[in-house]
CSV table of C-alpha atoms in Angstrom, one decimal:
chain,number,residue,atom,x,y,z
A,15,MET,CA,23.2,8.7,30.4
A,16,ALA,CA,20.7,11.5,29.6
A,17,SER,CA,21.8,11.4,25.9
A,18,LEU,CA,21.3,7.7,25.8
A,19,LEU,CA,17.8,8.0,27.3
A,20,LEU,CA,16.9,10.7,24.8
A,21,LEU,CA,18.2,8.5,21.9
A,22,PHE,CA,16.1,5.6,23.2
A,23,LEU,CA,13.0,7.8,23.4
A,24,PHE,CA,13.6,9.1,19.9
A,25,LEU,CA,13.9,5.6,18.4
A,26,PHE,CA,10.8,4.5,20.2
A,27,ALA,CA,8.9,7.5,18.9
A,28,SER,CA,9.8,6.7,15.3
A,29,SER,CA,7.0,4.9,13.4
A,30,ALA,CA,8.4,3.7,10.1
A,31,LEU,CA,6.0,1.6,8.1
A,32,SER,CA,6.8,-1.9,7.3
A,33,GLN,CA,9.4,-2.7,4.6
A,34,ASP,CA,8.3,-1.3,1.3
A,35,SER,CA,5.7,-3.7,-0.1
A,36,LEU,CA,5.7,-2.3,-3.7
A,37,ILE,CA,1.9,-2.3,-3.3
A,38,GLY,CA,-0.1,0.9,-3.2
A,39,VAL,CA,-3.8,1.9,-3.5
A,40,ASN,CA,-5.7,4.5,-5.4
A,41,ILE,CA,-8.0,6.8,-3.5
A,42,GLY,CA,-10.9,8.0,-5.7
A,43,THR,CA,-13.0,11.1,-5.1
A,44,GLU,CA,-16.5,10.0,-6.1
A,45,VAL,CA,-17.5,8.8,-2.7
A,46,THR,CA,-20.7,10.1,-1.0
A,47,ASN,CA,-19.5,9.8,2.6
A,48,MET,CA,-15.7,10.0,2.2
A,49,PRO,CA,-13.9,9.3,5.5
A,50,SER,CA,-11.9,12.2,6.8
A,51,PRO,CA,-8.2,12.4,5.8
A,52,THR,CA,-7.2,11.4,9.3
A,53,GLN,CA,-9.4,8.3,9.1
A,54,VAL,CA,-8.0,7.5,5.6
A,55,VAL,CA,-4.4,7.6,7.0
A,56,ALA,CA,-5.3,5.5,10.0
A,57,LEU,CA,-6.8,2.8,7.7
A,58,LEU,CA,-3.7,2.9,5.5
A,59,LYS,CA,-1.4,2.5,8.5
A,60,SER,CA,-3.4,-0.3,10.0
A,61,GLN,CA,-3.1,-2.1,6.7
A,62,ASN,CA,0.7,-1.4,6.3
A,63,ILE,CA,0.1,0.4,3.0
A,64,ASN,CA,2.9,2.8,2.3
A,65,ARG,CA,2.0,4.0,-1.2
A,66,VAL,CA,-1.0,5.9,-2.4
A,67,ARG,CA,-2.1,7.7,-5.5
A,68,LEU,CA,-4.4,10.7,-5.4
A,69,TYR,CA,-6.4,11.9,-8.4
A,70,ASP,CA,-5.7,15.5,-7.4
A,71,ALA,CA,-3.6,17.4,-4.9
A,72,ASP,CA,-6.1,17.9,-2.1
A,73,ARG,CA,-4.8,20.1,0.6
A,74,SER,CA,-6.4,18.3,3.6
A,75,MET,CA,-5.2,14.9,2.3
A,76,LEU,CA,-1.6,16.1,1.8
A,77,LEU,CA,-1.5,17.6,5.3
A,78,ALA,CA,-2.8,14.3,6.7
A,79,PHE,CA,0.0,12.4,5.0
A,80,ALA,CA,2.6,14.6,6.6
A,81,HIS,CA,5.3,12.8,8.7
A,82,THR,CA,3.7,9.4,7.9
A,83,GLY,CA,6.4,8.3,5.5
A,84,ILE,CA,3.6,7.1,3.1
A,85,GLN,CA,4.8,7.7,-0.5
A,86,VAL,CA,2.2,9.8,-2.4
A,87,ILE,CA,1.5,10.2,-6.1
A,88,ILE,CA,-0.4,13.5,-6.7
A,89,SER,CA,-2.1,14.3,-9.9
A,90,VAL,CA,-2.7,17.2,-12.3
A,91,PRO,CA,-6.4,16.6,-13.2
A,92,ASN,CA,-7.2,16.5,-16.9
A,93,GLU,CA,-9.2,19.7,-16.8
A,94,GLN,CA,-6.0,21.6,-15.7
A,95,LEU,CA,-3.8,20.1,-18.4
A,96,LEU,CA,-4.4,22.8,-21.1
A,97,GLY,CA,-3.5,25.7,-18.8
A,98,ILE,CA,-0.3,24.1,-17.5
A,99,SER,CA,0.8,23.1,-21.0
A,100,GLN,CA,0.6,26.7,-22.2
A,101,SER,CA,2.3,28.6,-19.5
A,102,ASN,CA,5.6,28.0,-17.6
A,103,ALA,CA,4.3,30.4,-14.9
A,104,THR,CA,1.1,28.4,-14.5
A,105,ALA,CA,3.1,25.2,-14.0
A,106,ALA,CA,5.4,26.9,-11.6
A,107,ASN,CA,2.5,28.2,-9.6
A,108,TRP,CA,0.9,24.7,-9.5
A,109,VAL,CA,4.2,23.2,-8.1
A,110,THR,CA,4.5,25.9,-5.5
A,111,ARG,CA,1.0,25.4,-4.3
A,112,ASN,CA,0.7,21.7,-4.5
A,113,VAL,CA,4.2,20.3,-4.0
A,114,ALA,CA,6.6,22.8,-2.4
A,115,ALA,CA,4.0,23.7,0.2
A,116,TYR,CA,4.0,20.2,1.6
A,117,TYR,CA,7.3,18.5,0.7
A,118,PRO,CA,9.3,17.0,2.4
A,119,ALA,CA,6.9,16.6,5.4
A,120,THR,CA,4.6,14.9,3.0
A,121,ASN,CA,6.5,12.3,1.0
A,122,ILE,CA,5.4,13.2,-2.5
A,123,THR,CA,7.3,11.0,-4.9
A,124,THR,CA,5.6,11.4,-8.3
A,125,ILE,CA,3.4,13.9,-10.1
A,126,ALA,CA,0.9,12.2,-12.5
A,127,VAL,CA,0.1,14.7,-15.2
A,128,GLY,CA,-3.4,13.9,-16.5
A,129,SER,CA,-4.9,10.5,-16.7
A,130,GLU,CA,-5.3,8.3,-19.8
A,131,VAL,CA,-5.1,11.4,-21.9
A,132,LEU,CA,-4.5,9.6,-25.2
A,133,THR,CA,-7.5,7.4,-25.0
A,134,SER,CA,-10.0,9.5,-23.0
A,135,LEU,CA,-9.1,13.1,-23.9
A,136,SER,CA,-7.5,12.8,-27.3
A,137,ASN,CA,-7.9,16.4,-28.2
A,138,ALA,CA,-5.4,17.3,-25.4
A,139,ALA,CA,-2.8,14.7,-26.6
A,140,SER,CA,-0.8,17.3,-28.5
A,141,VAL,CA,-0.2,19.4,-25.3
A,142,LEU,CA,0.6,16.4,-23.0
A,143,VAL,CA,4.4,16.4,-23.3
A,144,SER,CA,4.5,20.2,-23.0
A,145,ALA,CA,2.7,20.0,-19.7
A,146,LEU,CA,5.1,17.3,-18.5
A,147,LYS,CA,8.1,19.5,-19.4
A,148,TYR,CA,6.7,22.6,-17.8
A,149,ILE,CA,6.0,20.7,-14.5
A,150,GLN,CA,9.5,19.2,-14.7
A,151,ALA,CA,11.0,22.7,-15.2
A,152,ALA,CA,9.1,24.0,-12.2
A,153,LEU,CA,10.6,21.1,-10.1
A,154,VAL,CA,14.1,22.0,-11.3
A,155,THR,CA,13.6,25.6,-10.3
A,156,ALA,CA,12.4,24.4,-6.9
A,157,ASN,CA,15.4,22.0,-6.6
A,158,LEU,CA,12.9,19.1,-6.3
A,159,ASP,CA,13.6,17.3,-9.6
A,160,ARG,CA,15.8,14.7,-8.1
A,161,GLN,CA,13.3,13.7,-5.4
A,162,ILE,CA,10.1,13.8,-7.5
A,163,LYS,CA,9.4,12.2,-10.8
A,164,VAL,CA,6.9,13.4,-13.5
A,165,SER,CA,5.0,11.0,-15.7
A,166,THR,CA,1.4,10.4,-17.0
A,167,PRO,CA,-0.8,7.3,-16.6
A,168,HIS,CA,-1.9,5.5,-19.8
A,169,SER,CA,-4.5,2.9,-20.5
A,170,SER,CA,-3.1,-0.3,-21.8
A,171,ALA,CA,-5.3,0.2,-24.8
A,172,ILE,CA,-2.5,2.3,-26.3
A,173,ILE,CA,-0.8,-1.0,-27.0
A,174,LEU,CA,-2.0,-2.9,-30.1
A,175,ASP,CA,-1.7,-6.6,-30.6
A,176,SER,CA,-0.5,-7.2,-27.0
A,177,PHE,CA,-0.1,-11.0,-27.7
A,178,PRO,CA,2.3,-12.3,-28.3
A,179,PRO,CA,4.0,-9.6,-26.2
A,180,SER,CA,7.2,-9.7,-28.4
A,181,GLN,CA,5.2,-8.4,-31.3
A,182,ALA,CA,3.3,-5.7,-29.4
A,183,PHE,CA,3.6,-2.0,-30.5
A,184,PHE,CA,2.0,1.3,-29.5
A,185,ASN,CA,-0.8,2.6,-31.7
A,186,LYS,CA,1.1,4.3,-34.4
A,187,THR,CA,-1.4,7.1,-34.5
A,188,TRP,CA,0.1,8.3,-31.2
A,189,ASP,CA,3.8,8.1,-32.3
A,190,PRO,CA,4.1,12.0,-32.5
A,191,VAL,CA,3.2,11.9,-28.7
A,192,ILE,CA,4.6,8.6,-27.6
A,193,VAL,CA,8.1,9.1,-28.9
A,194,PRO,CA,8.8,12.5,-27.3
A,195,LEU,CA,7.1,11.2,-24.2
A,196,LEU,CA,9.4,8.3,-23.9
A,197,LYS,CA,12.4,10.5,-24.6
A,198,PHE,CA,11.2,12.7,-21.7
A,199,LEU,CA,10.8,9.7,-19.3
A,200,GLN,CA,14.2,8.4,-20.3
A,201,SER,CA,16.0,11.7,-19.8
A,202,THR,CA,14.4,12.3,-16.4
A,203,GLY,CA,14.6,8.7,-15.1
A,204,SER,CA,10.8,8.6,-14.7
A,205,PRO,CA,8.7,5.5,-15.1
A,206,LEU,CA,6.0,4.7,-17.7
A,207,LEU,CA,2.7,4.7,-15.8
A,208,LEU,CA,0.3,2.0,-17.1
A,209,ASN,CA,-3.2,1.1,-16.1
A,210,VAL,CA,-3.6,-2.7,-16.4
A,211,TYR,CA,-7.1,-4.3,-16.2
A,212,PRO,CA,-7.3,-8.0,-17.0
A,213,TYR,CA,-11.0,-7.8,-16.1
A,214,PHE,CA,-11.7,-5.8,-19.2
A,215,ASP,CA,-9.5,-7.9,-21.4
A,216,TYR,CA,-11.3,-11.0,-20.2
A,217,VAL,CA,-14.8,-9.6,-20.6
A,218,GLN,CA,-14.1,-8.2,-24.1
A,219,SER,CA,-12.4,-11.4,-25.3
A,220,ASN,CA,-15.8,-13.2,-25.6
A,221,GLY,CA,-14.4,-16.4,-24.0
A,222,VAL,CA,-11.1,-16.4,-25.8
A,223,ILE,CA,-9.2,-15.6,-22.6
A,224,PRO,CA,-9.8,-18.2,-19.9
A,225,LEU,CA,-11.0,-16.8,-16.5
A,226,ASP,CA,-8.2,-18.6,-14.6
A,227,TYR,CA,-5.7,-16.9,-16.9
A,228,ALA,CA,-7.1,-13.5,-16.0
A,229,LEU,CA,-7.3,-14.2,-12.3
A,230,PHE,CA,-3.7,-15.5,-11.8
A,231,GLN,CA,-5.0,-18.9,-11.0
A,232,PRO,CA,-2.6,-21.9,-11.5
A,233,LEU,CA,-2.6,-23.3,-15.0
A,234,GLN,CA,-1.6,-26.6,-16.4
A,235,ALA,CA,1.6,-26.3,-18.4
A,236,ASN,CA,-0.3,-27.0,-21.7
A,237,LYS,CA,-2.7,-24.2,-20.8
A,238,GLU,CA,0.0,-21.5,-20.5
A,239,ALA,CA,0.3,-19.0,-23.3
A,240,VAL,CA,3.6,-19.2,-25.1
A,241,ASP,CA,5.2,-16.4,-27.1
A,242,ALA,CA,6.4,-18.3,-30.2
A,243,ASN,CA,9.1,-15.7,-30.8
A,244,THR,CA,10.7,-15.7,-27.4
A,245,LEU,CA,9.4,-19.1,-26.0
A,246,LEU,CA,8.4,-17.2,-22.9
A,247,HIS,CA,5.5,-18.8,-21.0
A,248,TYR,CA,2.7,-16.6,-19.7
A,249,THR,CA,0.5,-17.7,-16.9
A,250,ASN,CA,-1.6,-14.6,-16.5
A,251,VAL,CA,-2.9,-11.6,-18.5
A,252,PHE,CA,-1.2,-9.0,-16.2
A,253,ASP,CA,2.3,-10.2,-17.0
A,254,ALA,CA,1.5,-10.4,-20.7
A,255,ILE,CA,0.3,-6.8,-20.8
A,256,VAL,CA,3.3,-5.5,-18.8
A,257,ASP,CA,5.7,-7.3,-21.1
A,258,ALA,CA,3.8,-6.1,-24.1
A,259,ALA,CA,4.6,-2.5,-23.0
A,260,TYR,CA,8.2,-3.4,-22.5
A,261,PHE,CA,8.4,-4.8,-26.0
A,262,ALA,CA,6.5,-1.9,-27.5
A,263,MET,CA,9.0,0.5,-25.9
A,264,SER,CA,12.0,-1.6,-27.2
A,265,TYR,CA,10.4,-1.5,-30.7
A,266,LEU,CA,11.0,2.3,-30.5
A,267,ASN,CA,14.5,1.8,-29.1
A,268,PHE,CA,13.7,2.6,-25.4
A,269,THR,CA,14.9,-0.3,-23.3
A,270,ASN,CA,15.7,1.2,-19.9
A,271,ILE,CA,12.4,2.8,-18.8
A,272,PRO,CA,10.8,1.1,-15.8
A,273,ILE,CA,7.0,0.4,-15.6
A,274,VAL,CA,4.8,1.3,-12.7
A,275,VAL,CA,1.2,-0.1,-12.8
A,276,THR,CA,-0.9,2.8,-11.5
A,277,GLU,CA,-4.2,1.0,-11.6
A,278,SER,CA,-5.2,-2.7,-11.5
A,279,GLY,CA,-8.1,-4.4,-9.8
A,280,TRP,CA,-11.4,-6.3,-10.3
A,281,PRO,CA,-15.0,-5.2,-9.5
A,282,SER,CA,-16.7,-7.1,-6.7
A,283,LYS,CA,-20.3,-6.4,-7.9
A,284,GLY,CA,-21.9,-5.8,-11.3
A,285,GLY,CA,-25.3,-5.4,-13.0
A,286,PRO,CA,-27.3,-8.3,-14.5
A,287,SER,CA,-25.1,-8.5,-17.5
A,288,GLU,CA,-21.8,-8.2,-15.6
A,289,HIS,CA,-21.6,-11.9,-14.5
A,290,ASP,CA,-17.9,-11.9,-13.7
A,291,ALA,CA,-17.9,-8.9,-11.4
A,292,THR,CA,-18.2,-10.9,-8.2
A,293,VAL,CA,-16.7,-10.8,-4.7
A,294,GLU,CA,-15.1,-14.2,-5.3
A,295,ASN,CA,-13.4,-13.1,-8.5
A,296,ALA,CA,-12.4,-9.7,-7.0
A,297,ASN,CA,-10.9,-11.4,-4.0
A,298,THR,CA,-9.1,-14.0,-6.1
A,299,TYR,CA,-7.6,-11.4,-8.5
A,300,ASN,CA,-6.5,-8.9,-5.9
A,301,SER,CA,-5.1,-11.5,-3.5
A,302,ASN,CA,-3.1,-13.2,-6.3
A,303,LEU,CA,-1.9,-9.9,-7.7
A,304,ILE,CA,-0.7,-8.6,-4.4
A,305,GLN,CA,1.0,-11.9,-3.7
A,306,HIS,CA,2.6,-11.8,-7.2
A,307,VAL,CA,4.0,-8.3,-6.6
A,308,ILE,CA,5.1,-8.9,-3.0
A,309,ASN,CA,7.0,-12.0,-4.0
A,310,LYS,CA,8.9,-9.9,-6.6
A,311,THR,CA,8.1,-12.6,-9.2
A,312,GLY,CA,8.5,-10.1,-12.0
A,313,THR,CA,7.4,-10.9,-15.5
A,314,PRO,CA,8.7,-13.5,-18.0
A,315,LYS,CA,10.7,-10.8,-19.8
A,316,HIS,CA,12.1,-9.4,-16.6
A,317,PRO,CA,11.9,-12.2,-13.9
A,318,GLY,CA,12.7,-11.0,-10.4
A,319,THR,CA,12.1,-7.4,-11.2
A,320,ALA,CA,9.0,-6.5,-9.2
A,321,VAL,CA,6.5,-4.2,-10.8
A,322,THR,CA,5.2,-1.6,-8.3
A,323,THR,CA,1.4,-1.8,-8.5
A,324,TYR,CA,-1.4,0.4,-7.2
A,325,ILE,CA,-4.7,-1.4,-6.5
A,326,TYR,CA,-7.8,0.2,-7.8
A,327,GLU,CA,-9.0,1.2,-5.3
A,328,LEU,CA,-9.2,1.8,-1.6
A,329,TYR,CA,-12.9,2.6,-1.2
A,330,ASN,CA,-16.0,1.8,-3.4
A,331,GLU,CA,-17.0,5.0,-5.3
A,332,ASP,CA,-20.7,4.9,-4.9
A,333,SER,CA,-21.2,8.2,-6.8
A,334,ARG,CA,-19.3,7.1,-9.9
A,335,PRO,CA,-21.5,7.1,-13.0
A,336,GLY,CA,-21.8,4.2,-15.3
A,337,PRO,CA,-22.6,0.5,-14.8
A,338,VAL,CA,-22.9,-1.1,-11.4
A,339,SER,CA,-19.3,-2.5,-11.6
A,340,GLU,CA,-17.9,1.1,-11.8
A,341,LYS,CA,-19.0,1.7,-8.3
A,342,ASN,CA,-17.6,-1.5,-6.8
A,343,TRP,CA,-13.8,-1.7,-7.3
A,344,GLY,CA,-13.0,-0.9,-3.7
A,345,LEU,CA,-11.3,-3.0,-1.1
A,346,PHE,CA,-13.2,-1.2,1.7
A,347,ASN,CA,-16.5,0.4,2.4
A,348,THR,CA,-16.4,4.0,3.7
A,349,ASN,CA,-17.0,2.9,7.2
A,350,GLY,CA,-13.7,1.1,7.2
A,351,THR,CA,-15.1,-2.4,6.9
A,352,PRO,CA,-13.6,-4.6,4.2
A,353,VAL,CA,-15.7,-5.5,1.1
A,354,TYR,CA,-14.1,-8.9,1.4
A,355,THR,CA,-11.1,-10.4,3.3
A,356,LEU,CA,-8.1,-10.8,1.0
A,357,ARG,CA,-6.4,-14.2,1.1
A,358,LEU,CA,-2.7,-13.4,1.5
A,359,ALA,CA,-1.0,-16.3,3.2
A,360,GLY,CA,2.7,-15.7,3.6
A,361,ALA,CA,2.4,-12.0,2.5
A,362,GLY,CA,2.9,-10.6,6.0
A,363,ALA,CA,0.7,-7.9,7.3
A,364,ILE,CA,0.2,-6.0,4.0
A,365,LEU,CA,-3.5,-5.5,3.4
A,366,ALA,CA,-4.6,-7.9,6.1
A,367,ASN,CA,-7.9,-6.2,5.6
A,368,ASP,CA,-10.3,-7.9,7.9
A,369,THR,CA,-10.8,-5.0,10.2
A,370,THR,CA,-14.0,-6.1,11.9
A,371,ASN,CA,-14.0,-9.8,12.7
A,372,GLN,CA,-10.9,-12.1,12.9
A,373,THR,CA,-8.2,-9.5,13.3
A,374,PHE,CA,-5.3,-9.6,15.7
A,375,CYS,CA,-2.5,-7.3,16.8
A,376,ILE,CA,1.0,-8.7,16.6
A,377,ALA,CA,4.5,-7.5,17.1
A,378,LYS,CA,6.3,-6.6,13.9
A,379,GLU,CA,9.3,-8.6,12.8
A,380,LYS,CA,12.7,-7.0,12.5
A,381,VAL,CA,12.1,-4.1,14.9
A,382,ASP,CA,14.4,-3.1,17.8
A,383,LYS,CA,13.9,-5.5,20.8
A,384,LYS,CA,14.3,-2.7,23.3
A,385,MET,CA,11.4,-0.9,21.6
A,386,LEU,CA,9.3,-4.0,21.8
A,387,GLN,CA,10.2,-4.5,25.4
A,388,ALA,CA,9.2,-0.9,26.3
A,389,ALA,CA,5.9,-1.3,24.5
A,390,LEU,CA,5.4,-4.7,26.3
A,391,ASP,CA,6.0,-3.0,29.6
A,392,TRP,CA,3.4,-0.3,28.8
A,393,ALA,CA,0.8,-2.9,27.8
A,394,CYS,CA,1.3,-4.9,31.0
A,395,GLY,CA,1.6,-1.8,33.1
A,396,PRO,CA,-0.3,1.4,32.3
A,397,GLY,CA,-2.2,-0.4,29.6
A,398,LYS,CA,-3.8,-2.7,32.3
A,399,VAL,CA,-3.5,-5.8,30.1
A,400,ASP,CA,-3.9,-9.1,32.0
A,401,CYS,CA,-0.4,-10.6,31.3
A,402,SER,CA,-0.8,-13.5,33.8
A,403,ALA,CA,-0.7,-16.0,30.9
A,404,LEU,CA,2.9,-14.9,30.3
A,405,MET,CA,4.1,-16.0,33.7
A,406,GLN,CA,6.4,-18.9,33.9
A,407,GLY,CA,4.5,-22.2,33.8
A,408,GLU,CA,1.4,-20.6,32.3
A,409,SER,CA,0.0,-21.4,28.8
A,410,CYS,CA,1.7,-18.5,26.9
A,411,TYR,CA,5.0,-18.4,28.6
A,412,GLU,CA,6.7,-20.4,25.9
A,413,PRO,CA,8.5,-19.3,23.7
A,414,ASP,CA,10.1,-17.1,26.3
A,415,ASP,CA,11.1,-14.2,24.1
A,416,VAL,CA,10.1,-10.6,23.8
A,417,VAL,CA,8.4,-11.0,20.3
A,418,ALA,CA,6.1,-13.7,21.4
A,419,HIS,CA,5.2,-12.1,24.7
A,420,SER,CA,4.7,-8.7,23.1
A,421,THR,CA,2.4,-10.2,20.5
A,422,TYR,CA,0.2,-11.6,23.3
A,423,ALA,CA,0.1,-8.4,25.2
A,424,PHE,CA,-0.4,-6.2,22.2
A,425,ASN,CA,-3.3,-8.4,21.0
A,426,SER,CA,-4.9,-8.4,24.5
A,427,TYR,CA,-4.9,-4.7,24.5
A,428,TYR,CA,-6.2,-4.4,21.0
A,429,GLN,CA,-9.1,-6.8,21.8
A,430,LYS,CA,-9.8,-5.0,25.1
A,431,MET,CA,-10.1,-1.7,23.2
A,432,GLY,CA,-12.6,-3.2,20.7
A,433,LYS,CA,-10.1,-3.1,17.9
A,434,ALA,CA,-10.3,0.7,17.8
A,435,LEU,CA,-8.1,2.5,15.3
A,436,GLY,CA,-4.8,3.4,17.0
A,437,SER,CA,-5.0,0.5,19.5
A,438,CYS,CA,-2.6,-1.6,17.5
A,439,ASP,CA,0.4,0.7,17.0
A,440,PHE,CA,2.6,0.9,20.1
A,441,LYS,CA,4.9,3.5,18.5
A,442,GLY,CA,5.1,1.6,15.2
A,443,VAL,CA,6.2,-1.8,16.5
A,444,ALA,CA,2.8,-3.5,16.2
A,445,THR,CA,0.6,-4.3,13.2
A,446,VAL,CA,-2.8,-5.8,12.4
A,447,THR,CA,-3.1,-9.3,10.9
A,448,THR,CA,-5.9,-11.7,10.0
A,449,THR,CA,-3.8,-14.7,11.0
A,450,ASP,CA,-4.7,-16.1,14.4
A,451,PRO,CA,-1.4,-16.1,16.5
A,452,SER,CA,-2.8,-18.7,18.9
A,453,ARG,CA,-0.6,-21.7,19.4
A,454,GLY,CA,-1.2,-25.0,21.2
A,455,THR,CA,-2.8,-24.3,24.5
A,456,CYS,CA,-2.0,-20.6,24.3
A,457,VAL,CA,-5.3,-19.2,23.0
A,458,PHE,CA,-5.2,-15.5,22.2
A,459,PRO,CA,-8.1,-13.1,23.1
A,460,GLY,CA,-10.3,-12.6,20.1
A,461,SER,CA,-9.5,-16.1,18.7
A,462,ALA,CA,-12.4,-18.3,17.5
A,463,LYS,CA,-10.9,-20.9,19.9
A,464,SER,CA,-11.5,-18.6,22.9
A,465,ASN,CA,-14.7,-18.3,24.9
A,466,GLN,CA,-13.4,-15.1,26.5
A,467,THR,CA,-15.4,-11.9,25.7
A,468,LEU,CA,-13.5,-8.6,25.6
A,469,GLY,CA,-15.6,-5.4,25.2
A,470,ASN,CA,-14.8,-1.8,24.7
A,471,ASN,CA,-12.8,0.0,27.3
A,472,THR,CA,-12.6,3.7,28.0
A,473,MET,CA,-8.9,3.7,29.0
A,474,ALA,CA,-6.5,5.8,26.9
A,475,LEU,CA,-5.3,4.3,23.6
A,476,ALA,CA,-1.9,2.6,23.4
A,477,PRO,CA,1.0,5.0,22.6
A,478,SER,CA,0.8,5.7,18.8
A,479,ALA,CA,3.2,7.2,16.4
A,480,ASN,CA,1.6,10.6,16.8
A,481,SER,CA,2.0,10.6,20.6
A,482,THR,CA,4.3,13.2,22.1
A,483,THR,CA,5.3,11.0,25.0
A,484,SER,CA,6.6,7.4,24.9
A,485,GLY,CA,3.8,6.1,27.2
A,486,CYS,CA,6.0,3.4,28.5
A,487,ILE,CA,8.6,2.6,31.1
A,488,PRO,CA,11.9,1.5,29.6
A,489,LYS,CA,12.9,-2.0,30.7
A,490,TYR,CA,16.1,-3.6,29.5
A,491,TYR,CA,15.5,-7.2,30.6
A,492,HIS,CA,12.5,-9.5,30.3
A,493,HIS,CA,10.5,-10.3,33.4
A,494,PRO,CA,6.9,-10.9,32.3
A,495,HIS,CA,5.5,-11.3,35.8
A,496,ALA,CA,6.9,-8.1,37.3
A,497,SER,CA,4.0,-5.8,38.3
A,498,PHE,CA,3.8,-2.1,37.5
A,499,ALA,CA,4.7,-1.3,41.1
A,500,ASP,CA,7.7,-3.6,40.9
A,501,LEU,CA,8.9,-1.7,37.8
A,502,THR,CA,8.4,1.6,39.5
A,503,LEU,CA,10.4,0.6,42.5
A,504,LEU,CA,13.1,-0.9,40.2
A,505,SER,CA,13.3,2.4,38.2
A,506,LEU,CA,13.8,4.4,41.5
A,507,LEU,CA,16.5,2.1,42.6
A,508,LEU,CA,18.3,2.4,39.3
A,509,ILE,CA,18.1,6.2,39.5
A,510,VAL,CA,19.5,6.2,43.0
A,511,ALA,CA,22.3,3.9,42.0
A,512,LEU,CA,23.2,6.1,39.1
A,513,VAL,CA,23.3,9.2,41.3
A,514,PHE,CA,25.7,7.7,43.8
A,515,LEU,CA,27.9,5.8,41.3
């Protein structure tokens, strides 16, 4: 019996993130008031984001990601590229300090060596592959080469004549680098990392590319771009660029290297001449992109093969030099408020990023019902949530199941706590959404349909994934109108019965 109880407590303490969404975010560094690493992780978890890319290997960030399960891409900054490319010992030391010191507690999955080296630091191009090989050798020595991939992000500008995609090829100037690079990626099973920005393609096309084509907006059949060689139809710039990269690799006889998009996004604000950097366009692009990836639509060349994509970026980088648009690619402000609320109907809880107004806490789907029940008991007991609406005959009794009842209780607690970070976790079985879960006469606290006002409360936060105790009383059958005292008495009776059986 004791072993079963320990097993239950262990399962309840687990806090796996939602099913892999294939969507990640970039976390830039040029932010004046950068939130603490703990706050960054809390925001990521509240948005069910389980992939991030860092532009360095910051110690405090890597420590904060420990035991979260979040998949992390770390980076060798461009300024460190030369040193690593010239010395195996330097690369080994880098891996020891920035990888082995944190893995496996921190789920480092990829090392990005440099960033857009061919197009932004061309004088270092000749040493790029050497740096990749030295980092790979250091991983082999540390027995981490099977768990962690090594690659380097490229601007899509390395592809010339990207339409039609079937005729695309890499800039031949870079063949002495591209060919050995692709051989390296193929031999190590690593992906080609590509930064894809339809915004820049649209702006630089001088009206040739329609805005709707850049934004993933629905097109009439006669407006779709057709590759005359393959007869493949393209409805957006993103897919055309990704397929252009696939075709460019096949032109060099590399056909089995996957592509990961390490940057893509749209600025929400621009200067006087940046007319298309608007909140509406940014929202439309990122919402459609995320939906496209989550649905595993794939590309016309590889339908059904989802392209893992990292949104650029999590926060606005207000210290970034350049035009106004360069400072305004973020999904969130540094205080955690969204720059805009993404429109993600049917995409689940991934990046349900309205964290200030119409947000609700709901029970996750496909989690253990006993874990839900235990969290429900905590909310209606020690959490001091008013669960009277769940009593038989009351407005929220139907449907009479643990998921529906947990959602009501979790959300009531979340609203009572003023939507504080950590108040929608319940050991990983709850998540934040922008979809109002109210139904019929069952109006949830926080709903625009409700006149009820719920303020901040000073009681302890709901049990979170980082708690060392379960914070709940196990309950194996559903009885929504049992009081906390009833549950305590029932627990004592069960213990007595077990002792004397």
